[in-house]
């Protein structure tokens, strides 16, 4: 057991219970890391993701306070499921003072109620540490997970790894073949595309990051979601737009004009998607009567998807060449996009034949807690025994 070491990284073997609540998924995973410092091996003991998507879909997007309430309701139950799957669920009917826990969960009354009923009666599981997303994300949602982690750490006397959500998406790319971790060679470059972020991250080594480009306005996933709304498609828009695009057979003829590729030729590695969204809005507004949205929708969806992918890929490949990277990683919810995956693999092979391209397994693209456990270890993060705080605006590399 590595419990007495507070410096953090790479005391293997290590079992980590990870918690993720930065947006609309409540997720808990338990992972065991073994092997050597240089080559850690992973064994997934449990990986539970409970999505609130259907709930938020009615509102056309994630409602932060609704997410907060749902995380409070879900966490104790998801914890029990994760412990059960890992063979760690056992009861311990012991009375203990709950004063500290009551203080930690003072702002999460629903969670406190359930915690007292369902969690304090559990036997402390055989884990070495807790990892939790402390940012970036929706502040009310993040705080629930962070306070839950603080309370568990107090109850079970475990240290906490506070983890950056984007670092989780970054390492999720290494899980693309069951539980075997793919190799990463440095320098590496990650294209992280989610609902809240679009970033190109240069990775000098495990835990050493520099954001070399990012979106100046909407994130790629956000653009998919907003354009889906314009096209009359439900939330989340990413999968809906891809699906609609696949139905486009007559797309060039049905499309009155092409959409712009914003910042495609700008010298930096930044992105901008809000103008593209506005261009879609005008395109829809100007549709001829003979070609209503119902008919033009697949063509517009396809053209929009191509525009986003064109810009993402062009900048990624250009940055990869400039920094002479040896591995390209793709991560985030938009990494589920088939076209993006296909073109990134093709272009990497064409332009950087000696570099490898790592695409996360589809089940690892959306938010999950397994990626948070991965980041705790691979990112060489430090653990602490102090009460931690959420920070909705943290950035990689700062
Ligand atoms: O990483 P994620 O699950 O949550 C955040 O941290 O934001 O990303 C969610 C985003 C949503 O905007 C969703 O529309 C997008 O990922 N997305 C996709 C696809 N699947 C999900 N975007 C494009 N194509 C997809 N197949
Ligand atoms: Zn995410």
Coordinates of C-alpha atoms and ligand atoms in Angstrom, one line a residue:
X1 CA 0.0 0.0 0.0
X2 CA 1.3 3.5 -0.8
X3 CA -0.9 5.3 1.6
X4 CA 1.8 6.9 3.5
X5 CA 3.5 8.5 0.5
X6 CA 2.1 11.9 -0.2
X7 CA 4.4 12.9 -3.1
X8 CA 2.1 11.2 -5.5
X9 CA 3.1 9.5 -8.6
X10 CA 4.0 6.1 -9.7
X11 CA 3.9 4.0 -6.6
X12 CA 2.8 0.9 -8.3
X13 CA 0.8 -1.3 -7.9
X14 CA -1.9 1.2 -7.0
X15 CA -5.7 0.9 -7.0
X16 CA -7.6 4.1 -7.7
X17 CA -11.3 4.9 -7.3
X18 CA -12.0 7.7 -9.8
X19 CA -15.0 10.1 -9.9
X20 CA -16.2 12.3 -12.8
X21 CA -19.1 14.8 -12.6
X22 CA -17.9 17.8 -14.6
X23 CA -20.9 17.8 -17.0
X24 CA -23.9 15.5 -17.4
X25 CA -22.4 12.1 -16.8
X26 CA -22.1 10.7 -13.2
X27 CA -19.2 8.3 -13.5
X28 CA -17.1 6.1 -11.1
X29 CA -14.4 3.7 -12.1
X30 CA -12.0 1.5 -10.1
X31 CA -8.7 0.8 -11.8
X32 CA -5.6 -1.1 -10.7
X33 CA -2.2 0.0 -12.1
X34 CA 0.8 -2.4 -11.9
X35 CA 3.9 -3.0 -13.9
X36 CA 6.9 -0.6 -13.9
X37 CA 7.1 3.2 -13.7
X38 CA 7.9 3.4 -17.4
X39 CA 5.4 0.9 -18.5
X40 CA 2.3 0.8 -16.2
X41 CA -0.2 -1.9 -16.9
X42 CA -3.9 -1.3 -16.4
X43 CA -6.6 -3.6 -15.0
X44 CA -10.2 -2.1 -15.0
X45 CA -12.0 -3.4 -12.0
X46 CA -15.2 -1.4 -12.7
X47 CA -16.3 1.4 -14.9
X48 CA -19.8 2.8 -14.5
X49 CA -21.2 5.8 -16.4
X50 CA -24.7 7.1 -15.8
X51 CA -25.8 9.6 -18.4
X52 CA -28.3 12.3 -17.7
X53 CA -28.5 13.1 -21.4
X54 CA -32.2 12.3 -21.8
X55 CA -33.1 14.6 -19.0
X56 CA -31.1 17.6 -20.4
X57 CA -32.3 16.9 -24.0
X58 CA -35.7 18.3 -23.1
X59 CA -34.0 21.6 -22.5
X60 CA -31.8 21.4 -25.6
X61 CA -28.6 21.4 -23.6
X62 CA -27.1 20.7 -20.2
X63 CA -28.7 22.7 -17.3
X64 CA -26.0 23.1 -14.7
X65 CA -28.2 23.1 -11.6
X66 CA -30.2 20.1 -12.9
X67 CA -26.9 18.3 -13.4
X68 CA -25.9 19.1 -9.9
X69 CA -29.1 17.7 -8.4
X70 CA -28.8 14.5 -10.5
X71 CA -25.2 14.0 -9.4
X72 CA -26.2 14.3 -5.8
X73 CA -28.9 11.7 -6.3
X74 CA -26.8 9.3 -8.3
X75 CA -23.4 9.3 -6.7
X76 CA -24.0 6.9 -3.7
X77 CA -25.8 4.4 -5.9
X78 CA -23.1 4.6 -8.7
X79 CA -20.5 4.1 -6.0
X80 CA -22.1 0.9 -4.8
X81 CA -22.4 -0.4 -8.3
X82 CA -18.7 0.3 -9.0
X83 CA -17.7 -1.4 -5.7
X84 CA -19.9 -4.3 -6.4
X85 CA -18.5 -4.8 -9.9
X86 CA -15.0 -4.6 -8.5
X87 CA -15.9 -7.2 -5.8
X88 CA -15.4 -4.6 -3.1
X89 CA -18.9 -4.1 -1.8
X90 CA -19.1 -5.0 1.9
X91 CA -21.0 -3.6 4.9
X92 CA -19.6 -2.4 8.1
X93 CA -22.3 -1.4 10.6
X94 CA -20.0 0.8 12.7
X95 CA -21.0 4.0 14.4
X96 CA -18.7 6.9 13.8
X97 CA -18.8 10.7 14.2
X98 CA -20.2 12.3 11.1
X99 CA -19.5 15.9 12.1
X100 CA -16.6 16.3 9.5
X101 CA -18.6 14.7 6.8
X102 CA -21.6 16.9 7.6
X103 CA -19.4 19.9 7.2
X104 CA -17.9 18.8 3.9
X105 CA -21.3 18.0 2.4
X106 CA -23.0 21.0 3.9
X107 CA -23.7 22.5 0.5
X108 CA -25.0 19.2 -1.0
X109 CA -28.0 18.4 1.3
X110 CA -29.4 15.7 -1.0
X111 CA -26.0 14.0 -1.2
X112 CA -25.4 14.2 2.5
X113 CA -28.8 12.5 3.2
X114 CA -27.9 9.6 0.9
X115 CA -24.3 9.5 2.0
X116 CA -25.4 9.0 5.6
X117 CA -27.9 6.3 4.6
X118 CA -25.9 4.4 1.9
X119 CA -22.2 5.2 2.2
X120 CA -21.2 5.4 5.8
X121 CA -22.4 1.8 6.3
X122 CA -19.9 0.5 3.7
X123 CA -16.6 -1.1 4.6
X124 CA -13.6 0.9 3.4
X125 CA -12.6 -0.7 0.1
X126 CA -9.1 -1.9 -0.7
X127 CA -8.0 1.2 -2.7
X128 CA -5.0 3.4 -2.4
X129 CA -6.4 6.7 -3.5
X130 CA -9.3 8.6 -4.8
X131 CA -9.1 10.6 -8.1
X132 CA -11.6 13.2 -9.0
X133 CA -12.2 15.8 -11.7
X134 CA -11.8 19.2 -10.1
X135 CA -12.1 21.2 -13.4
X136 CA -12.6 22.4 -16.0
X137 CA -16.4 22.0 -16.3
X138 CA -19.7 23.3 -14.9
X139 CA -19.0 24.6 -11.5
X140 CA -22.2 23.3 -9.8
X141 CA -21.6 19.9 -11.3
X142 CA -17.9 19.8 -10.4
X143 CA -18.4 20.7 -6.8
X144 CA -20.7 17.7 -6.2
X145 CA -18.0 15.2 -7.3
X146 CA -15.2 17.1 -5.5
X147 CA -17.2 17.2 -2.2
X148 CA -18.1 13.6 -2.6
X149 CA -14.4 12.8 -3.0
X150 CA -13.6 14.9 0.0
X151 CA -16.2 13.1 2.1
X152 CA -15.0 9.6 1.0
X153 CA -11.4 10.5 1.6
X154 CA -12.3 11.6 5.1
X155 CA -14.4 8.5 5.8
X156 CA -11.9 6.0 4.4
X157 CA -8.6 7.9 5.2
X158 CA -7.4 8.0 1.6
X159 CA -5.5 10.7 -0.3
X160 CA -7.0 12.4 -3.3
X161 CA -5.7 13.1 -6.8
X162 CA -7.3 16.3 -8.1
X163 CA -7.5 15.7 -11.9
X164 CA -7.9 18.0 -14.9
X165 CA -10.8 16.7 -17.0
X166 CA -8.9 17.5 -20.3
X167 CA -6.0 15.4 -19.1
X168 CA -8.4 12.6 -18.8
X169 CA -9.6 13.0 -22.4
X170 CA -6.0 13.2 -23.5
X171 CA -5.0 9.8 -22.0
X172 CA -8.3 8.2 -23.0
X173 CA -6.7 7.9 -26.5
X174 CA -4.4 5.2 -25.1
X175 CA -7.3 2.9 -24.4
X176 CA -8.2 1.6 -27.9
X177 CA -7.5 -2.1 -27.6
X178 CA -9.3 -3.5 -24.5
X179 CA -7.3 -2.9 -21.4
X180 CA -3.9 -2.7 -23.0
X181 CA -2.4 0.8 -22.9
X182 CA -1.2 2.0 -26.3
X183 CA 2.3 3.3 -26.6
X184 CA 2.9 7.0 -26.6
X185 CA 6.2 8.5 -28.0
X186 CA 7.2 12.1 -27.2
X187 CA 6.9 14.7 -28.2
X188 CA 3.2 14.0 -28.8
X189 CA 0.3 16.1 -29.9
X190 CA -3.3 15.8 -28.7
X191 CA -6.3 17.1 -30.4
X192 CA -8.9 17.5 -27.7
X193 CA -12.5 18.1 -29.0
X194 CA -15.4 18.1 -26.5
X195 CA -18.5 20.1 -25.8
X196 CA -16.7 22.7 -23.8
X197 CA -13.2 22.7 -25.3
X198 CA -11.2 22.5 -28.5
X199 CA -7.5 22.4 -27.9
X200 CA -4.2 21.3 -29.5
X201 CA -1.9 20.2 -26.7
X202 CA 1.8 19.6 -27.2
X203 CA 2.9 16.8 -24.8
X204 CA 6.6 16.9 -24.0
X205 CA 6.4 14.0 -21.6
X206 CA 4.0 12.4 -19.2
X207 CA 2.5 15.3 -17.3
X208 CA 4.2 18.0 -19.3
X209 CA 1.7 19.9 -21.5
X210 CA 1.5 23.1 -23.5
X211 CA -1.7 24.3 -25.2
X212 CA -0.5 25.6 -28.6
X213 CA -3.9 26.4 -30.0
X214 CA -7.5 26.5 -28.9
X215 CA -10.9 27.8 -30.0
X216 CA -11.5 31.5 -29.7
X217 CA -15.2 31.1 -29.4
X218 CA -17.4 28.0 -29.6
X219 CA -15.9 24.5 -29.0
X220 CA -16.3 22.0 -31.8
X221 CA -18.8 19.9 -29.9
X222 CA -20.7 23.1 -29.0
X223 CA -20.8 24.0 -32.7
X224 CA -22.2 20.5 -33.5
X225 CA -24.9 21.0 -30.8
X226 CA -25.9 24.6 -31.9
X227 CA -25.9 23.7 -35.6
X228 CA -28.1 20.6 -34.8
X229 CA -30.6 22.9 -33.2
X230 CA -30.6 25.2 -36.3
X231 CA -31.2 22.0 -38.4
X232 CA -34.1 20.9 -36.2
X233 CA -32.1 18.0 -34.7
X234 CA -32.2 17.0 -31.1
X235 CA -29.4 17.3 -28.4
X236 CA -26.7 16.2 -28.4
X237 CA -26.1 17.3 -31.9
X238 CA -22.8 15.6 -32.7
X239 CA -24.1 12.1 -33.3
X240 CA -27.3 13.5 -34.9
X241 CA -25.4 15.5 -37.5
X242 CA -23.2 12.6 -38.4
X243 CA -26.2 10.4 -38.8
X244 CA -28.0 13.0 -41.0
X245 CA -24.8 13.4 -43.0
X246 CA -24.6 9.7 -43.8
X247 CA -28.1 10.0 -45.4
X248 CA -26.8 12.7 -47.8
X249 CA -26.6 11.2 -51.3
X250 CA -27.3 14.3 -53.5
X251 CA -25.4 16.7 -51.3
X252 CA -23.6 18.8 -53.8
X253 CA -26.8 19.4 -55.8
X254 CA -28.9 20.1 -52.8
X255 CA -26.5 22.6 -51.3
X256 CA -26.9 26.2 -52.6
X257 CA -23.3 27.2 -51.5
X258 CA -20.3 25.8 -49.6
X259 CA -19.6 26.7 -46.0
X260 CA -16.5 28.6 -44.9
X261 CA -13.5 26.8 -43.3
X262 CA -12.8 29.4 -40.5
X263 CA -9.1 30.1 -39.8
X264 CA -8.0 27.3 -42.1
X265 CA -5.1 29.3 -43.3
X266 CA -4.3 31.4 -40.2
X267 CA -0.7 31.0 -39.1
X268 CA -1.6 30.1 -35.5
X269 CA -3.1 26.9 -34.2
X270 CA -6.4 28.5 -33.0
X271 CA -9.9 27.7 -34.1
X272 CA -13.1 29.6 -34.5
X273 CA -16.5 27.9 -35.0
X274 CA -19.0 30.5 -34.2
X275 CA -18.9 32.1 -37.7
X276 CA -19.5 28.7 -39.2
X277 CA -22.6 28.3 -37.1
X278 CA -23.8 31.7 -38.3
X279 CA -23.1 30.7 -41.9
X280 CA -25.3 27.6 -41.4
X281 CA -28.0 29.9 -40.0
X282 CA -27.9 32.0 -43.2
X283 CA -27.8 29.0 -45.4
X284 CA -30.9 27.6 -43.9
X285 CA -32.6 31.1 -44.0
X286 CA -31.8 31.4 -47.7
X287 CA -33.0 27.9 -48.8
X288 CA -35.1 28.0 -51.9
X289 CA -38.8 27.0 -51.5
X290 CA -38.2 24.0 -53.8
X291 CA -35.6 22.8 -51.3
X292 CA -36.9 23.1 -47.8
X293 CA -34.8 22.1 -44.8
X294 CA -36.4 18.7 -44.8
X295 CA -34.7 18.0 -48.1
X296 CA -31.5 20.0 -47.7
X297 CA -30.8 18.9 -44.1
X298 CA -28.5 15.9 -44.9
X299 CA -26.5 18.0 -47.3
X300 CA -26.0 20.9 -44.9
X301 CA -25.1 18.4 -42.1
X302 CA -22.5 16.8 -44.3
X303 CA -21.0 20.1 -45.4
X304 CA -20.9 21.4 -41.9
X305 CA -19.2 18.2 -40.6
X306 CA -16.7 18.4 -43.4
X307 CA -15.9 22.0 -42.7
X308 CA -15.2 21.3 -39.0
X309 CA -13.1 18.2 -39.8
X310 CA -11.2 20.0 -42.5
X311 CA -10.1 22.8 -40.1
X312 CA -9.4 20.4 -37.2
X313 CA -7.2 18.1 -39.3
X314 CA -5.3 20.8 -41.2
X315 CA -4.2 22.5 -38.0
X316 CA -3.4 19.2 -36.2
X317 CA -1.2 17.9 -39.1
X318 CA 0.5 21.3 -39.5
X319 CA 1.3 21.4 -35.8
X320 CA 2.4 17.8 -35.8
X321 CA 4.9 18.5 -38.6
X322 CA 6.2 21.7 -37.0
X323 CA 6.8 20.2 -33.6
X324 CA 8.0 16.9 -35.2
X325 CA 5.7 14.8 -33.0
X326 CA 5.9 11.1 -32.8
X327 CA 2.4 10.3 -31.6
X328 CA -1.0 12.1 -32.3
X329 CA -3.8 11.5 -29.8
X330 CA -7.5 12.3 -30.3
X331 CA -9.8 12.8 -27.3
X332 CA -13.1 14.2 -26.2
X333 CA -16.8 13.6 -27.1
X334 CA -16.3 14.7 -30.8
X335 CA -13.6 12.0 -31.1
X336 CA -16.6 9.7 -31.6
X337 CA -17.1 11.3 -35.0
X338 CA -16.3 8.7 -37.7
X339 CA -15.2 11.1 -40.4
X340 CA -12.8 12.9 -38.0
X341 CA -11.3 9.5 -36.9
X342 CA -11.0 8.3 -40.5
X343 CA -9.4 11.4 -41.9
X344 CA -7.0 11.9 -38.9
X345 CA -5.7 8.3 -39.4
X346 CA -5.3 8.8 -43.1
X347 CA -3.6 12.2 -42.9
X348 CA -1.3 11.1 -40.2
X349 CA -0.2 8.2 -42.3
X350 CA 0.2 10.3 -45.4
X351 CA 2.0 13.3 -43.8
X352 CA 3.8 11.7 -40.8
X353 CA 4.4 8.1 -41.9
X354 CA 6.7 7.4 -38.9
X355 CA 4.3 8.8 -36.3
X356 CA 1.4 6.8 -34.8
X357 CA -2.1 8.0 -34.4
X358 CA -4.1 6.9 -31.3
X359 CA -7.9 7.0 -31.4
X360 CA -9.8 6.2 -28.2
X361 CA -12.2 3.3 -28.2
X362 CA -15.7 4.7 -28.8
X363 CA -16.7 3.9 -25.2
X364 CA -13.9 6.1 -24.1
X365 CA -14.8 9.2 -26.1
X366 CA -17.5 10.6 -23.9
X367 CA -17.0 11.6 -20.3
X368 CA -16.1 8.7 -18.0
X369 CA -14.2 8.1 -14.8
X370 CA -11.7 5.6 -16.1
X371 CA -9.9 8.3 -18.0
X372 CA -9.6 10.2 -14.8
X373 CA -7.9 7.3 -13.1
X374 CA -5.6 7.0 -16.2
X375 CA -4.7 10.7 -15.9
X376 CA -4.0 10.4 -12.2
X377 CA -1.2 7.8 -12.9
X378 CA 0.0 8.6 -16.4
X379 CA -0.1 12.4 -15.8
X380 CA 2.2 11.9 -12.8
X381 CA -0.3 13.8 -10.7
X382 CA 0.3 14.5 -7.0
X383 CA -2.1 13.4 -4.3
X384 CA -3.0 15.2 -1.2
X385 CA -4.7 14.7 2.1
X386 CA -6.1 18.2 2.2
X387 CA -9.7 19.1 1.4
X388 CA -9.7 20.0 -2.3
X389 CA -11.7 22.6 -4.3
X390 CA -13.3 22.6 -7.7
X391 CA -11.9 25.1 -10.2
X392 CA -14.1 25.4 -13.3
X393 CA -11.5 27.3 -15.3
X394 CA -8.2 25.4 -14.9
X395 CA -6.1 24.8 -17.9
X396 CA -3.6 22.2 -18.9
X397 CA 0.0 23.1 -18.5
X398 CA -0.5 26.0 -16.0
Ligands
LIG1 O1 -16.4 15.2 -23.9 P1 -17.8 15.2 -23.9 O2 -18.6 14.0 -23.7 O3 -18.3 16.3 -22.8 C1 -17.6 17.4 -22.5 O4 -16.6 17.4 -21.8 O5 -18.0 18.5 -23.1 O6 -18.3 15.9 -25.3 C2 -19.6 16.1 -25.6 C3 -19.7 16.7 -27.0 C4 -21.1 17.1 -27.4 O7 -21.0 18.5 -27.9 C5 -21.5 16.2 -28.5 O8 -22.4 16.8 -29.5 C6 -20.2 15.8 -29.1 O9 -19.3 15.7 -28.0 N1 -20.2 14.6 -29.9 C7 -20.0 14.5 -31.2 C8 -20.2 13.1 -31.6 N2 -20.6 12.4 -30.4 C9 -20.6 13.3 -29.4 N3 -19.6 15.4 -32.1 C10 -19.5 15.0 -33.4 N4 -19.7 13.7 -33.8 C11 -20.0 12.8 -32.9 N5 -20.2 11.5 -33.4
LIG2 ZN1 -15.5 15.9 -21.5

